[in-house]
mmCIF file of N, CA and C in Angstrom:
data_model
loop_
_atom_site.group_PDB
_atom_site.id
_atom_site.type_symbol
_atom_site.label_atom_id
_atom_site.label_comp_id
_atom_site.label_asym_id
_atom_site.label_seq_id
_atom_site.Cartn_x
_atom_site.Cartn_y
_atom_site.Cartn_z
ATOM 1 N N UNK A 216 -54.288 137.637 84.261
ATOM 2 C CA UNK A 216 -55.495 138.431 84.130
ATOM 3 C C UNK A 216 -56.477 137.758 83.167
ATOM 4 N N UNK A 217 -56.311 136.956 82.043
ATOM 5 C CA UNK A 217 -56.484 136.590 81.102
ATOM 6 C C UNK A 217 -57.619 135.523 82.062
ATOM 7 N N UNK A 218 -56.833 134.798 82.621
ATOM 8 C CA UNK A 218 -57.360 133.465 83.216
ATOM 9 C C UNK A 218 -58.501 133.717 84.630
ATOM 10 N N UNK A 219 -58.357 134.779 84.494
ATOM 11 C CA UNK A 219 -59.128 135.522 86.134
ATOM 12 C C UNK A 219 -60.135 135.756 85.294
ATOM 13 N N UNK A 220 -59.957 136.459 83.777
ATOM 14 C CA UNK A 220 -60.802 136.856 83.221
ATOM 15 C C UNK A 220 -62.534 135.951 82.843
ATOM 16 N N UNK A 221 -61.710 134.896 82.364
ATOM 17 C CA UNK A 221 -62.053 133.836 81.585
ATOM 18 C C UNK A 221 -62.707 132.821 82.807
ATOM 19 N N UNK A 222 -62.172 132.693 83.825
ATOM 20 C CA UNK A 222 -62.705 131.433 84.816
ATOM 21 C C UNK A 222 -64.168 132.244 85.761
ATOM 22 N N UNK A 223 -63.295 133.627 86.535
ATOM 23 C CA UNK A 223 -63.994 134.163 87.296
ATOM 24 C C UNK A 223 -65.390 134.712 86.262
ATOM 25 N N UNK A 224 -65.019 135.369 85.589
ATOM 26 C CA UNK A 224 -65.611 136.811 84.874
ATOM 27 C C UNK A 224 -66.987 135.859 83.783
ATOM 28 N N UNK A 225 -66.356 134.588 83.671
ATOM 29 C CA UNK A 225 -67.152 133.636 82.788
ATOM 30 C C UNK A 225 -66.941 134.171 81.242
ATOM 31 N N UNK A 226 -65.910 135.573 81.337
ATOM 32 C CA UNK A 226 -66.107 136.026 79.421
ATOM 33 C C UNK A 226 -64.601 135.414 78.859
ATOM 34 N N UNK A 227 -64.867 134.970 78.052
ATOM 35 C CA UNK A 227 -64.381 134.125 76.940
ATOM 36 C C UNK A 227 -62.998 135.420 76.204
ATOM 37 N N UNK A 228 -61.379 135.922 76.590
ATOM 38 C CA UNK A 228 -60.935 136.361 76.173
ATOM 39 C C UNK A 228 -60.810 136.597 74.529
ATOM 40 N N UNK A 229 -60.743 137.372 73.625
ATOM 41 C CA UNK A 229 -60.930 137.800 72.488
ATOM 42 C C UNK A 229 -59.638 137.906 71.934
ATOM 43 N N UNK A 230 -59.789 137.631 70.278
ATOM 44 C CA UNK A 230 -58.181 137.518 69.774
ATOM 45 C C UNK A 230 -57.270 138.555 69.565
ATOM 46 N N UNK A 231 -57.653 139.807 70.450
ATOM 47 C CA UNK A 231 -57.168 140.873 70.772
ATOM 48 C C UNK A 231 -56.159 140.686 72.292
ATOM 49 N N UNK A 232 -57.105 140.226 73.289
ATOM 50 C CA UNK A 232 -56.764 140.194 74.306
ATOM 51 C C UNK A 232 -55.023 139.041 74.072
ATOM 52 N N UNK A 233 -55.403 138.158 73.634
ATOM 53 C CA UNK A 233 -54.693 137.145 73.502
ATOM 54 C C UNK A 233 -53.191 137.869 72.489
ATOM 55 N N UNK A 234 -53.455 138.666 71.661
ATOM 56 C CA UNK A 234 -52.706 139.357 70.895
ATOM 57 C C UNK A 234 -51.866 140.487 72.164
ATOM 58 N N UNK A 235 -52.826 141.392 72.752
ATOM 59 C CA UNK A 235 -52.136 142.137 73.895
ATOM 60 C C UNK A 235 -51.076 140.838 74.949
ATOM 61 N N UNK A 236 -51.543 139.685 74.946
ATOM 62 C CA UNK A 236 -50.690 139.075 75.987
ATOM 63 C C UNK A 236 -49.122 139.055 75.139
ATOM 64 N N UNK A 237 -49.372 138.703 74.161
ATOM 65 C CA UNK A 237 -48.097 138.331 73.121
ATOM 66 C C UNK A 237 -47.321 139.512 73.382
ATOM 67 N N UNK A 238 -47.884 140.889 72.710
ATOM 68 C CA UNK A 238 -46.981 142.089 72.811
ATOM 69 C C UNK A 238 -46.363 142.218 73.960
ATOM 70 N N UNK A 239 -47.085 141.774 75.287
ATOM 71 C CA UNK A 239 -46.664 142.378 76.786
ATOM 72 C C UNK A 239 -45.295 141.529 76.773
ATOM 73 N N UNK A 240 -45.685 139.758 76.783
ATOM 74 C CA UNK A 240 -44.451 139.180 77.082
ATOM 75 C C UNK A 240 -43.582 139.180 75.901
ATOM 76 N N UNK A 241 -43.445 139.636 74.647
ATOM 77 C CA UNK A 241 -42.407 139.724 73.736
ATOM 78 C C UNK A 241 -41.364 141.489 74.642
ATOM 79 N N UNK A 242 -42.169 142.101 74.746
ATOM 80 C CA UNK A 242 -41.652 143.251 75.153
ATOM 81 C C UNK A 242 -41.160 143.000 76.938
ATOM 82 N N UNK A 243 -41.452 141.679 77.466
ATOM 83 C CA UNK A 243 -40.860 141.571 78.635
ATOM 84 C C UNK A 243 -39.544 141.000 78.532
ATOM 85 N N UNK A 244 -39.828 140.144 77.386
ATOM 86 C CA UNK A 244 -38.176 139.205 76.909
ATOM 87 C C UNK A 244 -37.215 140.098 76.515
ATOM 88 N N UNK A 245 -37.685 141.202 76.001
ATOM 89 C CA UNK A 245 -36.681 141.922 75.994
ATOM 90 C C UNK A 245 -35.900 142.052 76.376
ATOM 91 N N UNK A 246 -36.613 143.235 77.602
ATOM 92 C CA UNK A 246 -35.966 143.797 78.542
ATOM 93 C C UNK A 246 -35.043 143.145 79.714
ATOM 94 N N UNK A 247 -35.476 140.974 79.451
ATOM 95 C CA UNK A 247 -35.317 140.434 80.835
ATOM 96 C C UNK A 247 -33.892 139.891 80.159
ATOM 97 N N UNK A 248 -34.152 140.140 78.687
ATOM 98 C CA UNK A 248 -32.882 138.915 78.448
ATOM 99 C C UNK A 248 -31.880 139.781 77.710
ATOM 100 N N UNK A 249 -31.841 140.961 78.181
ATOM 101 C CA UNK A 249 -31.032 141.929 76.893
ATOM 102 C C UNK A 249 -29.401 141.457 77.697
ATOM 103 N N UNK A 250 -28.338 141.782 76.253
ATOM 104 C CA UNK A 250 -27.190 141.488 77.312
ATOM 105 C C UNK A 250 -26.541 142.503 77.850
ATOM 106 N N UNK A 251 -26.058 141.934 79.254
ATOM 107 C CA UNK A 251 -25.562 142.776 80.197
ATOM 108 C C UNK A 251 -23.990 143.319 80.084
ATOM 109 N N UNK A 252 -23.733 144.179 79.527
ATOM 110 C CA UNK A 252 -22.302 144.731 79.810
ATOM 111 C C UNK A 252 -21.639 145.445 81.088
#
């Protein structure tokens, strides 16, 4: 979205946006790498 944002949209993502990407994929590693019992 970031890059759709930025190429298509011509607006320059903000150090927020870039901060929301971090939270999304820290909170995806989570869930992808938790261990399985």
């Amino acid at each position: 979205a970031l890059a759709w944002l930025w190429s298509v949209d011509g607006v320059r993502p903000s150090s927020w946006d870039v901060a929301g990407v971090a939270v999304t994929l820290a909170g995806m590693a989570i869930i992808a790498y938790q261990p399985r019992t």
